[in-house]
Each structure stands twice: as structure tokens, then as C-alpha cells.
Tab-separated table of C-alpha atoms in Angstrom:
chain	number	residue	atom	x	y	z
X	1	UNK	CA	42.138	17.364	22.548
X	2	UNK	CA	41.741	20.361	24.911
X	3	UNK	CA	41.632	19.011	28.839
X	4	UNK	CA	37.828	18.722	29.863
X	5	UNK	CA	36.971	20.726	33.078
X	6	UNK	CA	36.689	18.502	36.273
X	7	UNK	CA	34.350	19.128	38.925
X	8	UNK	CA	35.559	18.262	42.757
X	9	UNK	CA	34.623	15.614	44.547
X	10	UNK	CA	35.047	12.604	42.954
X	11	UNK	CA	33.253	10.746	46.038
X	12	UNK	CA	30.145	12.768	46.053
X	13	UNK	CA	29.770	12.521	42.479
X	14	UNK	CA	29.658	8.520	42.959
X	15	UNK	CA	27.242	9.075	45.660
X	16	UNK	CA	25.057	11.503	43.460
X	17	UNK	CA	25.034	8.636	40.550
X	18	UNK	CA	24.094	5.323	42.760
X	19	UNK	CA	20.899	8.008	44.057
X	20	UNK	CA	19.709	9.097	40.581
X	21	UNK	CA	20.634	6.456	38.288
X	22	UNK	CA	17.014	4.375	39.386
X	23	UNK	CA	14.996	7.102	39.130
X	24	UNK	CA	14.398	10.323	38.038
X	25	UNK	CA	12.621	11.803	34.611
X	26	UNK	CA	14.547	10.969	31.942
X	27	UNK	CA	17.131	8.512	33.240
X	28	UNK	CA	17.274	5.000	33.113
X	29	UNK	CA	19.982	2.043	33.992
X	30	UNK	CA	21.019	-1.656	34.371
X	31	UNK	CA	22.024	-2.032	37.658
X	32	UNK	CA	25.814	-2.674	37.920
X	33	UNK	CA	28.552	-2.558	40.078
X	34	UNK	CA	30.248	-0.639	37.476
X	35	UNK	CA	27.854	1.978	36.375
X	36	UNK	CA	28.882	4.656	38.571
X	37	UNK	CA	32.823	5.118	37.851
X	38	UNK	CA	31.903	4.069	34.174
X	39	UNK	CA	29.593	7.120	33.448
X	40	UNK	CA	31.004	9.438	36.029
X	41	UNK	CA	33.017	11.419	33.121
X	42	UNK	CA	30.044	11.890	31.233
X	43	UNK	CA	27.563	12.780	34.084
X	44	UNK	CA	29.982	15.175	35.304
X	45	UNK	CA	30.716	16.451	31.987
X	46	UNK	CA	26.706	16.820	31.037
X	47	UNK	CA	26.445	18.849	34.668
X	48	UNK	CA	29.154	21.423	33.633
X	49	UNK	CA	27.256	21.615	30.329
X	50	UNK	CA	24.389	22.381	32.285
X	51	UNK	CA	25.804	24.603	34.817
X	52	UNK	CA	27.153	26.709	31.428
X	53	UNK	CA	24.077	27.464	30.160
X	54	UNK	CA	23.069	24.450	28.150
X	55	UNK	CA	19.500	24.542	27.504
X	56	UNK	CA	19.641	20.752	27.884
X	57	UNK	CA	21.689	17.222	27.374
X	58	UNK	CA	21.008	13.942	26.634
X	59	UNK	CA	23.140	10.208	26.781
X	60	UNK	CA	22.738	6.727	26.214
X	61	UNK	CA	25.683	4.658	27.121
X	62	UNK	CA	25.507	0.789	25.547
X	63	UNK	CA	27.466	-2.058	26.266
X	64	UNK	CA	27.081	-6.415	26.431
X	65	UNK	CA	24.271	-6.727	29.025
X	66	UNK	CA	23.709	-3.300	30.043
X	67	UNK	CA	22.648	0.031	29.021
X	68	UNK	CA	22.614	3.179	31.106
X	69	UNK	CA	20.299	6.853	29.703
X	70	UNK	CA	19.613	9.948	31.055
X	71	UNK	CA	18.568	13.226	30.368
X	72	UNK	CA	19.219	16.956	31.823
X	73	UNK	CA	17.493	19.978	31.726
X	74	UNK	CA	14.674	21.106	29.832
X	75	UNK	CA	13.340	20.432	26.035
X	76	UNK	CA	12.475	24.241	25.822
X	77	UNK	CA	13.193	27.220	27.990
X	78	UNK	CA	10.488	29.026	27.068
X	79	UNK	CA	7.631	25.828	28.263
X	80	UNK	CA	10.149	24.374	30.583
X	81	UNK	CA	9.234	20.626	30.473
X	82	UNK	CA	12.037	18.311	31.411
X	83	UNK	CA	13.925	16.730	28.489
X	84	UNK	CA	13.622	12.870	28.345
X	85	UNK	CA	16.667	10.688	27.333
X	86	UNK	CA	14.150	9.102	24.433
X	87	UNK	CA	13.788	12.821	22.719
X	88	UNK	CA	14.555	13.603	19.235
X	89	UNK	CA	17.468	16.069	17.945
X	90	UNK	CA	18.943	17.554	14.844
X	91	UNK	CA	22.194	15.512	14.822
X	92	UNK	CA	23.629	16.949	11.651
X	93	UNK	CA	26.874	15.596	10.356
X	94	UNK	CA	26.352	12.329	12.476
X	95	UNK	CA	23.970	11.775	8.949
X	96	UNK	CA	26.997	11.736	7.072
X	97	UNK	CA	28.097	8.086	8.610
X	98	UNK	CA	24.808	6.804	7.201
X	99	UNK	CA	25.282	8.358	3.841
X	100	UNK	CA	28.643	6.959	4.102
X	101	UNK	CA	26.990	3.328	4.501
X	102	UNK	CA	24.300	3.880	1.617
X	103	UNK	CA	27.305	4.801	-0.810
X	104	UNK	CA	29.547	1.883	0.173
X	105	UNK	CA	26.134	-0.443	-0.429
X	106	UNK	CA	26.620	0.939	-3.977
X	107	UNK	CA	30.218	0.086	-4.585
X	108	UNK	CA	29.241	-3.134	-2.689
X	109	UNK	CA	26.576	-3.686	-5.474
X	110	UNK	CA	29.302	-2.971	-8.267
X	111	UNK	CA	27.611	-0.150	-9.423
X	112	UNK	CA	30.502	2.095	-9.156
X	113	UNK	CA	33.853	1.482	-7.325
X	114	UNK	CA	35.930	3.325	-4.148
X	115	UNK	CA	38.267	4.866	-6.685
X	116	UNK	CA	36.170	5.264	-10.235
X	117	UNK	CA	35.592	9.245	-10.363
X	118	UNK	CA	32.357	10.987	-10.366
X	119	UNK	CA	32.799	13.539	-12.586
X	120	UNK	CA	30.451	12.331	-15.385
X	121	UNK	CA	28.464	10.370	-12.676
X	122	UNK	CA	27.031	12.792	-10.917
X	123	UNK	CA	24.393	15.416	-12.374
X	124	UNK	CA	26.088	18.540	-12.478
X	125	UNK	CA	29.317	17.892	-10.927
X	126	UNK	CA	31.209	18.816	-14.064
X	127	UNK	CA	29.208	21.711	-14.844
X	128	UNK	CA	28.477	23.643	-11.906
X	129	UNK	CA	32.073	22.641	-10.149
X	130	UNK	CA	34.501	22.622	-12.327
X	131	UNK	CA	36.978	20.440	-10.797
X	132	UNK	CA	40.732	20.152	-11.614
X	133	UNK	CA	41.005	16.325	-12.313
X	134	UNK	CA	39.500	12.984	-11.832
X	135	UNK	CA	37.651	13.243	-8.300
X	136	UNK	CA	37.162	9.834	-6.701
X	137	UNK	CA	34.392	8.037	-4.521
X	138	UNK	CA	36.765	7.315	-2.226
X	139	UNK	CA	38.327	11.522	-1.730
X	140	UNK	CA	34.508	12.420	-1.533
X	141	UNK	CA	33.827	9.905	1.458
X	142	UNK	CA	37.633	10.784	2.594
X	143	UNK	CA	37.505	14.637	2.617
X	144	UNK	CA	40.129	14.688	0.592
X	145	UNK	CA	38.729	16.324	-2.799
X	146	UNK	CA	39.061	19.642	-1.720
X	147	UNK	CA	35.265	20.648	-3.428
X	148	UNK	CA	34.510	24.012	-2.887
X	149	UNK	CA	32.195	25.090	0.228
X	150	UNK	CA	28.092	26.060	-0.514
X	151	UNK	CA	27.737	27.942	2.749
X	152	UNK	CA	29.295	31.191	1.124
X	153	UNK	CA	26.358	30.974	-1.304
X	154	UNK	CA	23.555	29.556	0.924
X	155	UNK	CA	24.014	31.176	3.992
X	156	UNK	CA	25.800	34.462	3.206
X	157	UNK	CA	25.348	37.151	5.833
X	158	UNK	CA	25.441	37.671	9.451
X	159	UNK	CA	21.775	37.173	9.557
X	160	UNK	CA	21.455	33.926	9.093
X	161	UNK	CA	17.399	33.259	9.443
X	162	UNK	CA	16.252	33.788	5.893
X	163	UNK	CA	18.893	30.818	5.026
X	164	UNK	CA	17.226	28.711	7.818
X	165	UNK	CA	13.470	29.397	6.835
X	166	UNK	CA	14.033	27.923	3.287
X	167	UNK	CA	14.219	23.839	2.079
X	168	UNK	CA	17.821	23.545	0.324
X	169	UNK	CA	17.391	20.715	-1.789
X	170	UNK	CA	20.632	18.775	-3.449
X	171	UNK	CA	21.061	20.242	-6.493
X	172	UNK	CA	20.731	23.633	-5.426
X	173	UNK	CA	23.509	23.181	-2.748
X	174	UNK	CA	25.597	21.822	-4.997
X	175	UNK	CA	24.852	24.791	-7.243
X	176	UNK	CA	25.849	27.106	-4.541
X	177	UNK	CA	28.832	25.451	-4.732
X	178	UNK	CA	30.157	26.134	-8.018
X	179	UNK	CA	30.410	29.524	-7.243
X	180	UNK	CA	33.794	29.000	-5.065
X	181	UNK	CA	37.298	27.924	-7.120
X	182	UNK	CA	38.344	24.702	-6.781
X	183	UNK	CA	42.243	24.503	-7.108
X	184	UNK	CA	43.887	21.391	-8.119
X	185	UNK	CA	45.963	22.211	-4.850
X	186	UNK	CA	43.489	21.428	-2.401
X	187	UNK	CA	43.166	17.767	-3.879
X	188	UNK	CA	44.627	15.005	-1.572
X	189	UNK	CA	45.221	16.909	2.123
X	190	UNK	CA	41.883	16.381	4.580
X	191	UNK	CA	39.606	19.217	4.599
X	192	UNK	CA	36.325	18.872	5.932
X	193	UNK	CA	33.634	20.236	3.940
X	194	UNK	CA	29.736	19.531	3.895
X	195	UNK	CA	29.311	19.746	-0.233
X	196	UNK	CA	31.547	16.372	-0.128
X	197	UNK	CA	28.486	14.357	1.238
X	198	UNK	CA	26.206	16.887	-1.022
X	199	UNK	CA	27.952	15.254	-3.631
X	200	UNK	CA	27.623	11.555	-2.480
X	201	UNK	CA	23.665	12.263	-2.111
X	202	UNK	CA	23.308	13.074	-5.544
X	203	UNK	CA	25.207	9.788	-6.615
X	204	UNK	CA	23.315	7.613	-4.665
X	205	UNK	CA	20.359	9.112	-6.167
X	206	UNK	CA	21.487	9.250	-9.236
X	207	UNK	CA	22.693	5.390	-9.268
X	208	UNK	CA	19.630	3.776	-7.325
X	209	UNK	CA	17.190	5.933	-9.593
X	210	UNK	CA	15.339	7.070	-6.088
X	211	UNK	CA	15.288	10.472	-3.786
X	212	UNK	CA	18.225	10.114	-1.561
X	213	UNK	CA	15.725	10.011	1.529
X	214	UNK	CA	13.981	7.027	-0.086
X	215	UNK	CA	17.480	5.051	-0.450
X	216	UNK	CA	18.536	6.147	3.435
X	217	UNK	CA	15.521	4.841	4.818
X	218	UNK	CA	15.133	1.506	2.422
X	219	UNK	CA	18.630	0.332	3.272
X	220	UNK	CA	19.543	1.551	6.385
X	221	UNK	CA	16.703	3.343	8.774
X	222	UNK	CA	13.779	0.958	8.553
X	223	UNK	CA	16.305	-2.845	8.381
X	224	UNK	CA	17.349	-1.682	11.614
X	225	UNK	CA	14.102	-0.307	13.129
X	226	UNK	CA	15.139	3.192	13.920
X	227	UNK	CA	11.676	3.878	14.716
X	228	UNK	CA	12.803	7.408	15.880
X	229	UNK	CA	14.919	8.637	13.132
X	230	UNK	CA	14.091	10.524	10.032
X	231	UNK	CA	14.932	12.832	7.331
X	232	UNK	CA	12.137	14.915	6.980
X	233	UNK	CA	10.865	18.624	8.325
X	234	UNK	CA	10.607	17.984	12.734
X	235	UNK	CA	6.718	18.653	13.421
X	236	UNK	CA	7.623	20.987	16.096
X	237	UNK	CA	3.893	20.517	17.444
X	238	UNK	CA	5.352	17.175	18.817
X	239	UNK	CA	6.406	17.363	21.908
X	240	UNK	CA	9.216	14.731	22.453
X	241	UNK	CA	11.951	17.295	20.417
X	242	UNK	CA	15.162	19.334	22.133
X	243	UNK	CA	14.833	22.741	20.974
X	244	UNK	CA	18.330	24.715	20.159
X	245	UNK	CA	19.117	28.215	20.339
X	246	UNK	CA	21.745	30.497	18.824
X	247	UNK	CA	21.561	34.552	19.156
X	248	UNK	CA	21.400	37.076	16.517
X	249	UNK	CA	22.337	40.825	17.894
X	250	UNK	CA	21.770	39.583	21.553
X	251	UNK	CA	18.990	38.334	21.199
X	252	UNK	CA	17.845	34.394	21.665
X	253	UNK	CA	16.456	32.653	18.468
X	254	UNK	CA	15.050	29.647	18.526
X	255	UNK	CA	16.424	27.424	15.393
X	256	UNK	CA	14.986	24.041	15.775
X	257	UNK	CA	13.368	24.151	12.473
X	258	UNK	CA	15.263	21.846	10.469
X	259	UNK	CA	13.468	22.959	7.042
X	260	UNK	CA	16.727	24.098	5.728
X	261	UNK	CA	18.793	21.089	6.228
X	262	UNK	CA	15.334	17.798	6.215
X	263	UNK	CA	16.733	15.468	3.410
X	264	UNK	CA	20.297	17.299	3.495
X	265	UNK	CA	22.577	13.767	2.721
X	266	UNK	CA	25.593	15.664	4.947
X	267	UNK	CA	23.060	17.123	7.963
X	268	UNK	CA	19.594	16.185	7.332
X	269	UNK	CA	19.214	13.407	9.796
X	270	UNK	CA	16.979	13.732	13.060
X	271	UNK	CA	17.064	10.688	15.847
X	272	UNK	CA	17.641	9.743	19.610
X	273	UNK	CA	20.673	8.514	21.140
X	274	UNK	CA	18.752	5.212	21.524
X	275	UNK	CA	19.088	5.159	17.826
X	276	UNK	CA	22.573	6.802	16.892
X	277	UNK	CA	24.266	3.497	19.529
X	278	UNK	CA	21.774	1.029	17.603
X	279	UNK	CA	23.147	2.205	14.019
X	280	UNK	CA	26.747	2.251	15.326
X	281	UNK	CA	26.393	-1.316	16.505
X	282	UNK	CA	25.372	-2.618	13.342
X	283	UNK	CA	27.728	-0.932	10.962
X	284	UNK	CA	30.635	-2.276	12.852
X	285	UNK	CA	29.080	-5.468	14.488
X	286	UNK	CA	28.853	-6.136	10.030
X	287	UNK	CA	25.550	-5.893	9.706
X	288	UNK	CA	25.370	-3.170	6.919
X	289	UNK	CA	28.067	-3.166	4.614
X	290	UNK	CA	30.680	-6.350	3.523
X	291	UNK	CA	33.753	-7.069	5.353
X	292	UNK	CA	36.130	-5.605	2.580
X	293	UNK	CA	33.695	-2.156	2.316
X	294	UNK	CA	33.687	-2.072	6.652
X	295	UNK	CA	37.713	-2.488	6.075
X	296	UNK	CA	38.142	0.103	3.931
X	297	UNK	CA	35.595	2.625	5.999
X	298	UNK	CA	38.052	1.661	8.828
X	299	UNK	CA	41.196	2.166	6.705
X	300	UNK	CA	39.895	5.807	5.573
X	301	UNK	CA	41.678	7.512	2.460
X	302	UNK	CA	45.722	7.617	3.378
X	303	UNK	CA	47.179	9.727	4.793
X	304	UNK	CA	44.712	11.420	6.169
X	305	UNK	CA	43.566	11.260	10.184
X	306	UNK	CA	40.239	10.595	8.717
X	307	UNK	CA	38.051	6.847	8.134
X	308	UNK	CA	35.571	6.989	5.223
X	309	UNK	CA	32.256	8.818	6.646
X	310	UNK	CA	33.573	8.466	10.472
X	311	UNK	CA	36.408	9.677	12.401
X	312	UNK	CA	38.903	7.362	13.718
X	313	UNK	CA	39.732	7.675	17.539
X	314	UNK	CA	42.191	6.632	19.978
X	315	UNK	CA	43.509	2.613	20.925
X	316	UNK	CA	40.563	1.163	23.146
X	317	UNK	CA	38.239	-2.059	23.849
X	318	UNK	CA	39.695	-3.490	20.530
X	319	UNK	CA	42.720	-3.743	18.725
X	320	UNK	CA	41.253	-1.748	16.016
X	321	UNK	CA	40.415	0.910	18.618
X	322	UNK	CA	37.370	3.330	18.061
X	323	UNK	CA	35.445	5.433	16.029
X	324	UNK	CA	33.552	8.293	16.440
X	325	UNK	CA	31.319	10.807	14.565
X	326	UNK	CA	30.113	14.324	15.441
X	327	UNK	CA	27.373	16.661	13.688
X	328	UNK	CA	27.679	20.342	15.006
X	329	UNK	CA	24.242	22.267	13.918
X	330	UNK	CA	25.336	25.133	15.768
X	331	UNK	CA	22.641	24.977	18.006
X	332	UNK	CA	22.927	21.341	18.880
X	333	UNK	CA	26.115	19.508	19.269
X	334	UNK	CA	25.822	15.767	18.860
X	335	UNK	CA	28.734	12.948	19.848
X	336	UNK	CA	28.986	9.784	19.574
X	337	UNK	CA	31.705	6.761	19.884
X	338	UNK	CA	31.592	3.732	19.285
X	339	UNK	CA	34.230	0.518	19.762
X	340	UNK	CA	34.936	-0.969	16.570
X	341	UNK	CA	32.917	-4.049	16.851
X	342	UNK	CA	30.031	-1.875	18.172
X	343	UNK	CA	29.673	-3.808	21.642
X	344	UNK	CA	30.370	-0.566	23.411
X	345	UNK	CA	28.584	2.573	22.459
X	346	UNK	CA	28.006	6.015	23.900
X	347	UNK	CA	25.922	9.084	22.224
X	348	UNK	CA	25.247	12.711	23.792
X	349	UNK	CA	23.570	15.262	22.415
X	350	UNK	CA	24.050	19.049	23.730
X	351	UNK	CA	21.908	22.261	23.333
X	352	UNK	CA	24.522	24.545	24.509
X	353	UNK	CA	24.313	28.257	25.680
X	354	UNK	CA	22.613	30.214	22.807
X	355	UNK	CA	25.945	30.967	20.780
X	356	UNK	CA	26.239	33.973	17.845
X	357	UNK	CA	26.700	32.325	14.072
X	358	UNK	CA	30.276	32.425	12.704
X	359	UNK	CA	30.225	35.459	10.500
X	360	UNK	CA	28.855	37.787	14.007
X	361	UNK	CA	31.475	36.367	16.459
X	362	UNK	CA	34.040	33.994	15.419
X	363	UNK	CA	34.510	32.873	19.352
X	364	UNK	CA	30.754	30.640	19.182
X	365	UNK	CA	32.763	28.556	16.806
X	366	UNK	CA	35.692	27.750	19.039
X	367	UNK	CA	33.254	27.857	21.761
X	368	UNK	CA	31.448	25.007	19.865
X	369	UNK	CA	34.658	23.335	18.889
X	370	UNK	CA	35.853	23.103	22.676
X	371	UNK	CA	32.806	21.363	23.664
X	372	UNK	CA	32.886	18.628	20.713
X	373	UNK	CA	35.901	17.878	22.082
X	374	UNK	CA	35.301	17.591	25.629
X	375	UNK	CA	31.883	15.103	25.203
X	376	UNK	CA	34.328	12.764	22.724
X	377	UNK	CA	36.634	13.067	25.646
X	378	UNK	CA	34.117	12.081	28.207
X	379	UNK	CA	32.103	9.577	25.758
X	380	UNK	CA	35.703	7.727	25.164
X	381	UNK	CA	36.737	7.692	28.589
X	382	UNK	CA	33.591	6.128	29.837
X	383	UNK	CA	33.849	3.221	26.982
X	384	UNK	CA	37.010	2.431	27.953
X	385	UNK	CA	36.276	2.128	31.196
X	386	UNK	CA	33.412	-0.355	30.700
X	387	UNK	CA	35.167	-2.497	28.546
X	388	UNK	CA	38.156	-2.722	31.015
X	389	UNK	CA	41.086	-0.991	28.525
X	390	UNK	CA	43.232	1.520	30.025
């Protein structure tokens, strides 16, 4: 991971915390001894995000007996209100852990198994993909099946708000998708690619006989009580919702409007930090899935650096170290971490600087990419430090 920039003054910063962390919009904490060289890498790190242009941040740090939240700058620069730690946010690929949980309740089920392939499974897959071989539950969940890309198709163009004004249902993305080749090559090495959880949606759907949103929310959204997460359309007349910018030409868009990706099984989800930490501590405190379906998550499809619908991360707080899981929308950048028996858990969300798409300037990408890495540095830091590991 690239080094995240320090700010100086490592005393003043302690200072700053022990003033703000009892008051303040937005921010809330357990009062602890601890708190202030816990969180100091991700308060520091959520003031440089700030001090870069971020429209706004938001964190909720868990762990046994405590919990520590706070928010920074505003929910929308054109109204200006303050953004609150509670407020809702596009957290893209983060929904792909939750798919990943909804298709390992199938295999727990015995309705299919980690390794059967999909091919004739899965409405379409055969048809519109045209894959090289036997593609497996398990390389899907992996990212190790190499399937083709539907961005090329869906979101063609430097321009990319006619893509983002129109619903993109299942099918249709996995349509889009069949327009790319699929070499038996790319079969086996990790390669990240949204149509992979596309492609899990439509099995779950296909093998509970119910819309994938119905399925999400049955098994895993309302059990747990996530009160504040959803897959449908944001009602941007609601007020409690971080609004994310990108630029087109120069000029600042405002792309909050999730109608493009609302039910997406790989980036549809919307939710709070409050709620990202509460479904990370269930799913690996064993609340969700069996023991042997958790294990294999954990293991993730050998050899590559990659669990089954989560990422692995480095040696902390347990033996089995952590995990972590990331959704980049482009306009909102969402982190989270977790230890992997879910006692210690820490979420951010960031609207960064209003960025260009991909296709207009390559650099918003890396630009993107540098920050991902630098709130999983500051998230994992801050774990470790609360659970005592080096």
C-alpha cells in the first residue's frame, strides 16, 4: 500500500480529539482512555481528506464495550448542511460481501455447491457469454473466471450521464456483457470484475425463485435490523444522504442518483457505517453463514490474494487476521475492515474532490485508487491499535 500522508503534530492532534470527541454535530464516543491514539490515524486521515477537497467523510469505529462516530464536512455543497455520522451513502462494491453471504446461504442449503458450474444454471450465461469451460460458484465469488466486463457496453463514452440516468437491471448487464471475448486464458488468475457478482445475482434469483433484492433483504438486511440499508432508488428529497460529485468537461455534476446501479447485486447497496460494522460483525462473529461456508469465504479461491466476496488483509487482533471490503462509486469511496471474529470494526465513507470518469482522465482513477488505500491503511491501523496487536 502507498504511505498515507501524515499531518504534524502528533500532540495537538491528541489534544484536538479529547475536545471534539463529546461533542460536536455528527460525532459521538464511549469515553476511553484509549480513544484518542486509537482513532488518531483515521481522524487525521478524514482531515487531509477534507483539507483535499472532499465534499465530506464519515466513520464509525466498533469494538467490545465501545464505539466511537463522527462525521466531517457537509452532506451537499450546494445547501451546505453538516453531514451526520448516521447519513446514508452509495457504498457500491461493499454490496458484493452481502451477495457473497446470500450465495453461500444457497450452497449452505444444498441447492448448488462451491465448485458445481453455472453454466446451465444461470439464465443466459451460456448464451449471451459464451464461456470457454465449466465456470464455477466458487471462480465467480473468487474473481477468478475471467467473465468479460459490461461497462464497455453500459457505460461507453466519456459522457457518462445518460448511463447514470437509466435503471440497469440484471439481465441486461449481463447482456452487455456478452459483447466482450472471454478467453479460456483469463480463467484461474484474480481479476476483479463487477459482471462476476452480476452473475451471482441472477443465480440467487434464479435458485430462490425471488428478485435478488427480495432474497438480500429476507436473509440478510432485515435478520439483522439494518434499518438504514437498502437496495432501492435514494429519495434524494430525504435529507439524511451524502451527495457525491464527479466532473464532466470541468464542470461539477452531482451523481448521487443511484437509479443506475438500485438492485445492482455487485453495487446496488445504500447504508450507514452504523450498518456496514453491524453486518461485518455478524458474518464473522457466525451469525450468517455455517462454519465450513465462513471457512471457505476466509480461505478464498487459491492462489489468489483474494477471500470469497471480501478481501483478505494483513495479521491483526486474531490469528486469522482481517478482512476488509471496499466499493468505489467514483463519487463515493467506501472502506471498511473488520477483525475476523467481527469484535473490532471500522467503516469510512469518502466524497472526495469532484474527480473526471476514467475514459476523460485516467489520473481520477489512480487518484481514487490512492485514497482506497490510504482509509484501509488508517481503518487497519486504528483496529489494531484497539485490540492491542502490533
Amino acid at each position: 500500500m502507498a504511505p498515507r500522508p501524515r499531518a504534524a503534530g502528533v500532540l495537538l492532534l491528541a489534544l484536538l480529539l479529547t475536545a471534539c470527541q463529546y461533542s460536536g454535530a455528527g460525532s459521538s464516543a464511549s469515553p476511553s482512555a484509549v480513544i484518542p491514539s486509537a482513532v488518531g490515524p483515521i481522524d487525521e486521515q478524514a482531515r487531509l481528506f477534507i483539507g483535499s477537497g472532499a465534499a465530506s467523510a464519515v466513520v464509525q469505529v466498533n469494538w467490545p464495550g465501545g464505539q466511537w462516530s463522527k462525521a466531517y464536512g457537509v452532506r451537499n455543497l450546494v445547501t451546505k448542511d453538516p453531514a451526520q455520522a448516521g447519513d446514508r451513502v452509495s457504498v457500491g462494491s461493499v454490496t458484493e460481501t452481502l451477495t457473497a453471504v446470500a450465495v453461500l446461504k444457497v450452497v449452505d442449503d444444498h441447492l448448488i455447491g462451491l465448485d458445481d458450474p453455472v453454466n446451465s444454471v444461470i439464465p443466459g450465461f451460456e448464451a449471451e457469454l459464451h464461456p470457454p469451460g465449466p465456470i464455477t460458484v466458487r471462480e465467480l465469488l473468487g474473481q477468478t473466471s475471467g467473465i468479460p466486463s459490461y461497462i464497455p457496453a453500459s457505460m461507453s463514452g466519456v459522457d457518462f450521464r445518460p448511463a447514470l440516468a437509466q435503471p440497469l437491471s440484471l439481465e441486461q448487464a449481463l447482456h452487455d456483457a456478452g459483447g466482450q471475448p472471454w478467453p479460456a486464458s483469463s480463467v484461474g488468475p484474480y481479476q476483479w470484475d463487477e459482471t462476476n457478482y452480476i452473475a451471482l445475482g441472477l443465480l440467487v434469483q434464479t435458485l430462490r425463485k425471488k428478485p435478488f433484492t427480495d432474497v438480500l433483504n429476507e436473509e440478510v438486511i432485515a435478520p439483522l435490523g439494518l434499518m438504514h440499508t437498502s437496495m432501492a432508488r435514494l429519495d434524494l428529497t430525504q435529507k439524511d444522504i451524502l451527495h457525491g460529485y464527479m466532473t464532466l468537461h470541468g464542470q461539477r455534476i452531482d451523481t448521487t442518483d443511484n437509479i443506475h446501479s438500485a438492485g445492482s447485486s455487485s453495487e446496488g447497496l445504500t447504508s450507514t457505517m452504523g450498518d456496514v460494522n453491524a453486518f461485518l460483525a455478524a458474518l464473522f462473529g457466525g451469525r450468517l453463514i455455517s462454519p465450513p461456508s465462513l471457512a471457505q469465504m476466509e480461505k478464498g479461491a487459491s492462489p489468489a490474494p483474494f477471500a470469497l466476496g471480501i478481501a483478505k488483509g494483513p495479521p491483526g487482533c486474531t490469528s486469522r487476521g482481517s478482512f476488509h471490503t471496499v466499493g468505489n462509486q467514483g463519487y463515493a469511496i467506501t472502506a471498511a475492515v473488520s477483525s475476523s471474529d467481527g469484535r473490532y470494526t471500522a467503516t469510512m465513507t469518502v466524497m472526495p474532490q469532484p474527480l473526471p470518469g476514467a475514459l476523460e482522465d485516467p489520473s481520477g482513477d489512480r487518484q481514487r485508487a490512492t485514497i482506497i488505500e490510504q482509509m484501509v491503511s488508517a481503518l487497519g491501523e486504528a483496529l489494531n491499535s484497539l485490540c492491542g496487536s502490533p
